[in-house]
Amino acid sequence: MNDEATSGRDLVHRETTGAATRVILAVAGCFTLLAPWELLIRPGVNPFQWGMAPFWAISFGALSVGVPCFLGAVFGPSRTLHFDAGRRELIDRGAISTGLAWARTHAFADLGPIVVAENDWSDGPSTWVVELTVAGRKRPLRVVDLPTKAGAEAVAADLERLLRD
């Protein structure tokens, strides 16, 4: 992805799929291949019989989870939010490792209030997300997810200052 030179007032937030995440997704995706192997291929019987229908359903269920995991590992999506103070717009760029990229642009005038919300996870510590409402979107745009409330509030304050100027 081509990064533009940014002025000192611009804010840029990048999210990438790291190597550890890719490995975990790939292992999870490959693990789901065990269900079709153990239920349809390994027994050595013709899998195209009516009695094998439940095993086909189980195999399709496993693959419906595994294939997206494997694709996420292979393509590794990334996202960049660039708040361009000079042009007074938000540029939301996304890309996958094959070179397919997309971008959406929103004028600062279309951006609504900034919200700092807590994600209270059941299996780990809470995180704090900075969200921004955008005209024409049903859901708020997630800017960044941080482990501390102070960090999220600092990002929200920087963003508020940039949008007001």
XYZ file of N, CA, C and O in Angstrom:
660
model
N 0.848 -1.160 0.000
C 0.000 0.000 0.000
C 0.901 1.232 0.000
O 1.894 1.285 0.695
N 0.528 2.212 -0.788
C 1.304 3.448 -0.866
C 0.845 4.400 0.218
O -0.307 4.776 0.273
N 1.770 4.776 1.078
C 1.457 5.752 2.118
C 1.791 7.141 1.613
O 2.832 7.348 1.004
N 0.899 8.072 1.857
C 1.142 9.459 1.477
C 1.936 10.144 2.579
O 1.889 9.750 3.737
N 2.662 11.175 2.201
C 3.320 11.984 3.222
C 2.235 12.732 3.977
O 1.303 13.263 3.389
N 2.346 12.749 5.286
C 1.315 13.409 6.091
C 1.908 14.612 6.771
O 3.079 14.634 7.133
N 1.081 15.618 6.951
C 1.538 16.808 7.671
C 1.563 16.500 9.158
O 1.061 15.478 9.602
N 2.106 17.378 9.949
C 2.196 17.179 11.383
C 0.843 17.145 12.061
O 0.711 16.640 13.155
N -0.181 17.696 11.418
C -1.514 17.735 12.024
C -2.353 16.524 11.676
O -3.378 16.288 12.291
N -1.992 15.748 10.667
C -2.778 14.586 10.261
C -2.680 13.479 11.312
O -1.691 13.365 12.022
N -3.730 12.671 11.399
C -3.721 11.479 12.237
C -3.858 10.262 11.335
O -4.699 10.240 10.439
N -3.036 9.255 11.575
C -3.076 8.027 10.790
C -3.104 6.854 11.760
O -2.266 6.753 12.657
N -4.075 5.951 11.581
C -4.183 4.732 12.378
C -4.115 3.542 11.428
O -4.892 3.453 10.482
N -3.171 2.632 11.691
C -2.984 1.455 10.842
C -3.272 0.184 11.636
O -2.882 0.071 12.790
N -3.926 -0.773 10.976
C -4.151 -2.105 11.532
C -3.675 -3.104 10.495
O -4.063 -3.017 9.331
N -2.850 -4.027 10.910
C -2.401 -5.074 10.007
C -2.602 -6.424 10.679
O -2.724 -6.513 11.901
N -2.618 -7.462 9.875
C -2.703 -8.815 10.402
C -1.280 -9.309 10.593
O -0.552 -9.502 9.625
N -0.881 -9.498 11.833
C 0.483 -9.894 12.147
C 0.755 -11.362 11.852
O -0.157 -12.159 11.584
N 2.012 -11.725 11.914
C 2.435 -13.091 11.612
C 1.838 -14.098 12.596
O 1.399 -15.179 12.190
N 1.805 -13.762 13.878
C 1.252 -14.688 14.868
C -0.242 -14.935 14.615
O -0.704 -16.078 14.695
N -0.964 -13.893 14.291
C -2.392 -14.045 13.989
C -2.588 -14.908 12.754
O -3.475 -15.772 12.720
N -1.761 -14.698 11.744
C -1.864 -15.508 10.525
C -1.600 -16.984 10.808
O -2.291 -17.858 10.287
N -0.602 -17.268 11.627
C -0.290 -18.663 11.955
C -1.447 -19.304 12.712
O -1.856 -20.429 12.408
N -2.000 -18.590 13.685
C -3.129 -19.129 14.458
C -4.327 -19.387 13.551
O -4.978 -20.435 13.644
N -4.632 -18.448 12.660
C -5.751 -18.640 11.729
C -5.499 -19.812 10.790
O -6.412 -20.589 10.489
N -4.272 -19.961 10.307
C -3.951 -21.062 9.399
C -4.084 -22.413 10.097
O -4.645 -23.360 9.532
N -3.595 -22.498 11.327
C -3.704 -23.754 12.079
C -5.168 -24.083 12.348
O -5.598 -25.228 12.180
N -5.958 -23.068 12.730
C -7.384 -23.295 12.976
C -8.089 -23.724 11.692
O -8.941 -24.623 11.704
N -7.723 -23.095 10.569
C -8.329 -23.466 9.294
C -7.973 -24.881 8.880
O -8.817 -25.640 8.398
N -6.724 -25.266 9.075
C -6.298 -26.626 8.719
C -6.905 -27.665 9.656
O -7.217 -28.787 9.243
N -7.086 -27.287 10.918
C -7.660 -28.211 11.897
C -9.071 -28.647 11.504
O -9.462 -29.786 11.746
N -9.825 -27.763 10.875
C -11.206 -28.106 10.499
C -11.251 -29.094 9.334
O -12.318 -29.645 9.051
N -10.123 -29.307 8.677
C -10.091 -30.310 7.606
C -10.178 -31.727 8.163
O -10.445 -32.672 7.415
N -9.957 -31.891 9.452
C -10.035 -33.216 10.058
C -11.444 -33.810 9.997
O -11.586 -35.023 9.849
N -12.473 -32.992 10.130
C -13.846 -33.521 10.120
C -14.176 -34.195 8.789
O -14.602 -35.359 8.789
N -13.975 -33.549 7.627
C -14.251 -34.258 6.382
C -13.340 -35.477 6.191
O -13.784 -36.515 5.679
N -12.102 -35.365 6.626
C -11.173 -36.485 6.468
C -11.639 -37.691 7.281
O -11.747 -38.801 6.760
N -11.923 -37.480 8.560
C -12.307 -38.580 9.442
C -13.701 -39.133 9.155
O -13.946 -40.317 9.375
N -14.610 -38.285 8.673
C -15.990 -38.737 8.488
C -16.298 -39.213 7.066
O -17.147 -40.086 6.882
N -15.645 -38.653 6.064
C -16.017 -38.964 4.686
C -14.948 -39.728 3.908
O -15.280 -40.590 3.101
N -13.691 -39.425 4.136
C -12.640 -40.003 3.300
C -12.004 -41.236 3.953
O -11.904 -42.302 3.336
N -11.587 -41.127 5.186
C -10.845 -42.180 5.864
C -11.608 -43.489 6.038
O -11.002 -44.564 5.953
N -12.919 -43.487 6.283
C -13.611 -44.772 6.502
C -13.527 -45.735 5.315
O -13.702 -46.932 5.486
N -13.258 -45.224 4.129
C -13.101 -46.105 2.976
C -14.406 -46.564 2.347
O -14.400 -47.482 1.527
N -15.506 -45.947 2.697
C -16.792 -46.288 2.083
C -17.183 -45.180 1.109
O -16.644 -44.070 1.152
N -18.149 -45.480 0.262
C -18.637 -44.481 -0.682
C -19.342 -43.368 0.096
O -20.376 -43.617 0.720
N -18.817 -42.134 0.058
C -19.445 -41.063 0.837
C -20.741 -40.545 0.206
O -21.449 -39.757 0.819
N -21.056 -40.978 -1.002
C -22.253 -40.492 -1.700
C -23.416 -41.455 -1.509
O -24.003 -41.941 -2.458
N -23.756 -41.717 -0.244
C -24.900 -42.541 0.124
C -25.779 -41.725 1.053
O -25.309 -40.818 1.738
N -27.065 -42.066 1.120
C -27.988 -41.319 1.978
C -27.598 -41.408 3.439
O -27.795 -40.462 4.199
N -27.046 -42.497 3.845
C -26.651 -42.667 5.246
C -25.496 -41.767 5.657
O -25.246 -41.565 6.851
N -24.784 -41.195 4.688
C -23.650 -40.321 4.986
C -24.058 -38.845 5.084
O -23.209 -37.997 5.366
N -25.342 -38.552 4.888
C -25.812 -37.156 4.900
C -25.476 -36.426 6.208
O -25.031 -35.274 6.160
N -25.657 -37.049 7.377
C -25.280 -36.335 8.601
C -23.781 -35.992 8.645
O -23.388 -34.938 9.153
N -22.951 -36.866 8.115
C -21.511 -36.612 8.112
C -21.151 -35.494 7.132
O -20.205 -34.737 7.373
N -21.897 -35.400 6.048
C -21.699 -34.270 5.122
C -22.064 -32.956 5.817
O -21.366 -31.951 5.673
N -23.159 -32.964 6.581
C -23.583 -31.753 7.289
C -22.527 -31.327 8.310
O -22.192 -30.135 8.411
N -21.990 -32.292 9.053
C -20.950 -31.976 10.029
C -19.707 -31.435 9.324
O -19.101 -30.458 9.762
N -19.334 -32.044 8.206
C -18.147 -31.613 7.451
C -18.336 -30.211 6.892
O -17.413 -29.381 6.959
N -19.507 -29.915 6.345
C -19.768 -28.567 5.828
C -19.754 -27.534 6.954
O -19.272 -26.419 6.775
N -20.282 -27.913 8.115
C -20.245 -27.007 9.262
C -18.818 -26.696 9.684
O -18.470 -25.544 9.952
N -17.973 -27.716 9.723
C -16.569 -27.502 10.094
C -15.868 -26.637 9.050
O -15.116 -25.722 9.392
N -16.124 -26.898 7.782
C -15.469 -26.117 6.732
C -15.996 -24.689 6.657
O -15.270 -23.788 6.230
N -17.241 -24.455 7.084
C -17.772 -23.084 7.073
C -17.058 -22.212 8.095
O -17.068 -20.990 7.984
N -16.428 -22.818 9.082
C -15.613 -22.085 10.040
C -14.158 -22.030 9.559
O -13.497 -21.001 9.623
N -13.659 -23.147 9.054
C -12.255 -23.262 8.695
C -11.835 -22.504 7.462
O -10.738 -21.923 7.424
N -12.673 -22.487 6.446
C -12.296 -21.806 5.205
C -12.110 -20.301 5.430
O -11.103 -19.742 4.987
N -13.022 -19.582 6.112
C -12.752 -18.171 6.382
C -11.490 -17.946 7.222
O -10.754 -16.981 6.992
N -11.218 -18.832 8.178
C -9.981 -18.713 8.961
C -8.770 -18.843 8.050
O -7.826 -18.055 8.133
N -8.783 -19.842 7.202
C -7.658 -20.072 6.301
C -7.490 -18.910 5.322
O -6.372 -18.459 5.063
N -8.592 -18.386 4.795
C -8.517 -17.240 3.882
C -7.981 -16.000 4.592
O -7.211 -15.228 4.011
N -8.376 -15.793 5.846
C -7.844 -14.679 6.626
C -6.343 -14.804 6.832
O -5.616 -13.816 6.813
N -5.876 -16.036 7.013
C -4.438 -16.255 7.181
C -3.679 -15.992 5.888
O -2.606 -15.398 5.896
N -4.234 -16.406 4.782
C -3.548 -16.254 3.495
C -3.564 -14.804 3.027
O -2.534 -14.265 2.611
N -4.716 -14.164 3.096
C -4.841 -12.818 2.533
C -4.452 -11.705 3.504
O -4.094 -10.617 3.075
N -4.525 -11.922 4.795
C -4.076 -10.961 5.795
C -4.507 -9.535 5.558
O -3.712 -8.703 5.147
N -5.775 -9.198 5.818
C -6.248 -7.842 5.545
C -5.562 -6.781 6.407
O -5.129 -7.058 7.521
N -5.459 -5.586 5.860
C -4.927 -4.439 6.597
C -5.847 -3.248 6.352
O -6.573 -3.205 5.361
N -5.781 -2.280 7.266
C -6.661 -1.118 7.171
C -5.919 0.115 7.668
O -5.175 0.043 8.648
N -6.122 1.221 6.979
C -5.516 2.493 7.371
C -6.589 3.571 7.379
O -7.314 3.722 6.398
N -6.686 4.290 8.499
C -7.557 5.461 8.590
C -6.658 6.687 8.588
O -5.826 6.840 9.475
N -6.822 7.536 7.596
C -5.998 8.735 7.460
C -6.914 9.949 7.591
O -7.753 10.186 6.724
N -6.756 10.690 8.665
C -7.502 11.926 8.877
C -6.654 13.046 8.297
O -5.697 13.492 8.926
N -6.982 13.473 7.081
C -6.199 14.469 6.349
C -6.704 15.864 6.687
O -7.784 16.287 6.253
N -5.913 16.603 7.474
C -6.316 17.940 7.913
C -6.315 18.932 6.758
O -7.137 19.844 6.724
N -5.412 18.755 5.807
C -5.328 19.684 4.679
C -6.543 19.607 3.774
O -7.092 20.635 3.363
N -6.970 18.404 3.459
C -8.134 18.235 2.581
C -9.441 18.133 3.354
O -10.506 18.029 2.754
N -9.359 18.111 4.709
C -10.535 18.041 5.582
C -11.387 16.813 5.266
O -12.599 16.909 5.092
N -10.715 15.652 5.187
C -11.462 14.421 4.934
C -10.787 13.224 5.600
O -9.597 13.243 5.897
N -11.602 12.199 5.809
C -11.160 10.920 6.343
C -11.055 9.956 5.179
O -12.019 9.775 4.430
N -9.904 9.330 5.027
C -9.700 8.342 3.973
C -9.540 6.989 4.656
O -8.588 6.770 5.402
N -10.476 6.088 4.401
C -10.491 4.742 4.977
C -10.028 3.780 3.895
O -10.751 3.530 2.933
N -8.809 3.258 4.035
C -8.237 2.352 3.031
C -8.129 0.945 3.591
O -7.777 0.752 4.741
N -8.387 -0.026 2.738
C -8.214 -1.419 3.101
C -7.497 -2.148 1.984
O -7.544 -1.725 0.825
N -6.821 -3.235 2.318
C -6.106 -4.011 1.314
C -5.903 -5.428 1.817
O -5.910 -5.685 3.020
N -5.727 -6.342 0.866
C -5.327 -7.705 1.195
C -4.018 -7.988 0.473
O -3.622 -7.255 -0.438
N -3.348 -9.052 0.874
C -1.994 -9.297 0.393
C -1.902 -9.602 -1.095
O -0.812 -9.584 -1.650
N -3.002 -9.867 -1.763
C -2.950 -10.129 -3.204
C -2.871 -8.845 -4.016
O -2.715 -8.892 -5.227
N -3.001 -7.704 -3.356
C -2.941 -6.427 -4.050
C -4.298 -5.775 -4.216
O -4.388 -4.617 -4.611
N -5.376 -6.488 -3.937
C -6.712 -5.912 -4.012
C -6.843 -4.865 -2.909
O -6.574 -5.141 -1.741
N -7.215 -3.655 -3.290
C -7.328 -2.568 -2.326
C -8.596 -1.769 -2.607
O -9.116 -1.776 -3.715
N -9.065 -1.075 -1.592
C -10.243 -0.234 -1.724
C -10.088 0.962 -0.810
O -9.289 0.951 0.116
N -10.864 1.989 -1.087
C -10.808 3.203 -0.261
C -12.171 3.870 -0.236
O -12.900 3.843 -1.229
N -12.494 4.452 0.913
C -13.702 5.255 1.079
C -13.269 6.592 1.652
O -12.415 6.650 2.525
N -13.886 7.650 1.169
C -13.546 8.986 1.634
C -14.789 9.632 2.241
O -15.875 9.548 1.666
N -14.606 10.250 3.399
C -15.686 10.959 4.086
C -15.199 12.361 4.431
O -14.119 12.514 5.006
N -15.982 13.364 4.123
C -15.636 14.737 4.494
C -15.770 14.900 6.002
O -16.601 14.239 6.637
N -14.956 15.765 6.590
C -15.045 16.021 8.026
C -16.442 16.493 8.421
O -16.896 16.226 9.530
N -17.130 17.174 7.506
C -18.483 17.661 7.792
C -19.468 16.503 8.003
O -20.485 16.665 8.672
N -19.171 15.320 7.440
C -20.040 14.154 7.575
C -19.753 13.342 8.831
O -20.451 12.361 9.104
N -18.723 13.718 9.577
C -18.342 12.968 10.766
C -19.065 13.519 11.979
O -19.106 14.720 12.202
N -19.631 12.602 12.758
C -20.399 13.003 13.933
C -19.586 12.899 15.203
O -18.355 12.965 15.180
N -20.268 12.703 16.317
C -19.583 12.677 17.612
C -18.631 11.483 17.745
O -18.837 10.431 17.165
N -17.602 11.705 18.571
C -16.617 10.670 18.872
C -17.025 10.025 20.188
O -17.346 10.715 21.156
N -17.006 8.704 20.223
C -17.432 7.963 21.401
C -16.289 7.063 21.864
O -15.659 6.387 21.046
N -16.037 7.049 23.161
C -15.104 6.101 23.762
C -15.949 5.096 24.522
O -16.659 5.457 25.465
N -15.900 3.833 24.100
C -16.741 2.803 24.705
C -15.875 1.662 25.236
O -14.810 1.367 24.692
N -16.366 1.032 26.273
C -15.641 -0.089 26.871
C -16.129 -1.404 26.268
O -17.329 -1.635 26.138
N -15.182 -2.264 25.881
C -15.486 -3.637 25.493
C -15.162 -4.509 26.690
O -13.994 -4.757 26.986
N -16.176 -4.955 27.388
C -15.987 -5.768 28.585
C -15.986 -7.234 28.172
O -17.039 -7.861 28.077
N -14.816 -7.768 27.913
C -14.677 -9.148 27.431
C -14.906 -10.132 28.572
O -14.510 -9.896 29.701
N -15.505 -11.268 28.258
C -15.764 -12.275 29.283
C -14.517 -13.097 29.603
O -14.417 -13.675 30.671
N -13.569 -13.144 28.690
C -12.405 -14.012 28.897
C -11.078 -13.260 28.933
O -10.036 -13.817 28.624
N -11.111 -12.005 29.294
C -9.876 -11.240 29.377
C -10.152 -9.834 29.872
O -11.283 -9.479 30.203
N -9.102 -9.024 29.912
C -9.294 -7.660 30.399
C -10.107 -6.818 29.418
O -10.145 -7.094 28.212
N -10.737 -5.803 29.935
C -11.525 -4.893 29.100
C -10.606 -4.093 28.188
O -9.451 -3.822 28.518
N -11.119 -3.722 27.023
C -10.418 -2.822 26.120
C -11.328 -1.630 25.860
O -12.529 -1.677 26.125
N -10.736 -0.573 25.334
C -11.474 0.661 25.087
C -11.386 0.978 23.603
O -10.310 0.979 23.023
N -12.532 1.219 22.990
C -12.593 1.484 21.560
C -13.026 2.927 21.320
O -13.894 3.440 22.018
N -12.376 3.561 20.346
C -12.750 4.910 19.925
C -13.552 4.751 18.642
O -13.059 4.175 17.667
N -14.793 5.219 18.660
C -15.684 5.111 17.509
C -16.116 6.497 17.062
O -16.152 7.432 17.849
N -16.485 6.563 15.784
C -16.847 7.830 15.165
C -18.090 7.587 14.318
O -18.112 6.664 13.502
N -19.133 8.370 14.518
C -20.317 8.224 13.684
C -20.085 8.948 12.356
O -19.456 10.004 12.311
N -20.576 8.327 11.288
C -20.410 8.865 9.942
C -21.787 8.920 9.295
O -22.543 7.946 9.350
N -22.100 10.052 8.682
C -23.393 10.202 7.996
C -23.497 9.158 6.886
O -22.556 8.932 6.132
N -24.637 8.494 6.809
C -24.872 7.503 5.773
C -24.480 6.088 6.171
O -24.689 5.158 5.407
N -23.912 5.917 7.349
C -23.542 4.582 7.832
C -24.453 4.198 8.982
O -24.774 5.023 9.834
N -24.836 2.931 9.036
C -25.699 2.467 10.111
C -24.928 2.283 11.410
O -25.430 2.563 12.484
N -23.702 1.779 11.302
C -22.887 1.533 12.491
C -21.761 2.556 12.566
O -21.291 3.047 11.548
N -21.291 2.837 13.783
C -20.160 3.757 13.905
C -18.887 3.143 13.322
O -18.735 1.922 13.262
N -17.982 3.983 12.915
C -16.700 3.575 12.358
C -15.709 3.405 13.509
O -15.485 4.338 14.280
N -15.143 2.219 13.641
C -14.163 1.963 14.697
C -12.828 2.554 14.274
O -12.288 2.222 13.226
N -12.288 3.431 15.098
C -11.015 4.081 14.792
C -9.868 3.258 15.348
O -8.944 2.893 14.628
N -9.907 2.971 16.638
C -8.808 2.231 17.268
C -9.325 1.539 18.523
O -10.285 2.000 19.149
N -8.691 0.441 18.883
C -9.026 -0.331 20.074
C -7.780 -0.354 20.957
O -6.728 -0.823 20.525
N -7.899 0.161 22.195
C -6.739 0.305 23.073
C -6.984 -0.374 24.418
O -8.128 -0.519 24.847
N -5.907 -0.766 25.110
C -6.076 -1.473 26.387
C -6.427 -0.584 27.576
O -6.890 -1.084 28.594
N -6.197 0.736 27.462
C -6.480 1.610 28.601
C -7.478 2.709 28.224
O -7.501 3.176 27.083
N -8.238 3.123 29.205
C -9.207 4.199 28.993
C -8.495 5.520 28.740
O -8.909 6.306 27.882
N -7.396 5.757 29.446
C -6.651 7.010 29.263
C -6.105 7.125 27.837
O -6.155 8.198 27.234
N -5.599 6.029 27.299
C -5.093 6.036 25.926
C -6.196 6.313 24.923
O -6.011 7.081 23.968
N -7.353 5.688 25.120
C -8.483 5.901 24.211
C -8.986 7.335 24.293
O -9.311 7.952 23.277
N -9.036 7.889 25.517
C -9.484 9.272 25.670
C -8.493 10.250 25.059
O -8.885 11.286 24.520
N -7.198 9.930 25.113
C -6.190 10.790 24.488
C -6.346 10.792 22.967
O -6.274 11.846 22.321
N -6.592 9.627 22.380
C -6.821 9.550 20.930
C -8.086 10.323 20.569
O -8.112 11.063 19.576
N -9.142 10.164 21.364
C -10.393 10.876 21.100
C -10.196 12.387 21.188
O -10.738 13.144 20.373
N -9.391 12.846 22.144
C -9.134 14.280 22.282
C -8.334 14.806 21.090
O -8.637 15.884 20.561
N -7.321 14.052 20.650
C -6.548 14.449 19.462
C -7.451 14.526 18.240
O -7.364 15.457 17.431
N -8.315 13.550 18.108
C -9.232 13.503 16.975
C -10.223 14.666 17.022
O -10.501 15.306 16.004
N -10.721 14.948 18.202
C -11.659 16.079 18.372
C -10.994 17.404 17.991
O -11.578 18.241 17.317
N -9.752 17.590 18.438
C -9.009 18.806 18.086
C -8.818 18.934 16.580
O -8.983 20.001 15.999
N -8.472 17.821 15.933
C -8.253 17.844 14.489
C -9.545 18.164 13.739
O -9.541 18.948 12.785
N -10.648 17.598 14.149
C -11.923 17.804 13.459
C -12.460 19.213 13.679
O -13.164 19.755 12.822
N -12.168 19.823 14.835
C -12.646 21.180 15.117
C -11.867 22.240 14.358
O -12.403 23.268 14.013
N -10.564 22.041 14.171
C -9.717 23.075 13.525
C -10.070 23.297 12.078
O -10.521 22.577 11.339
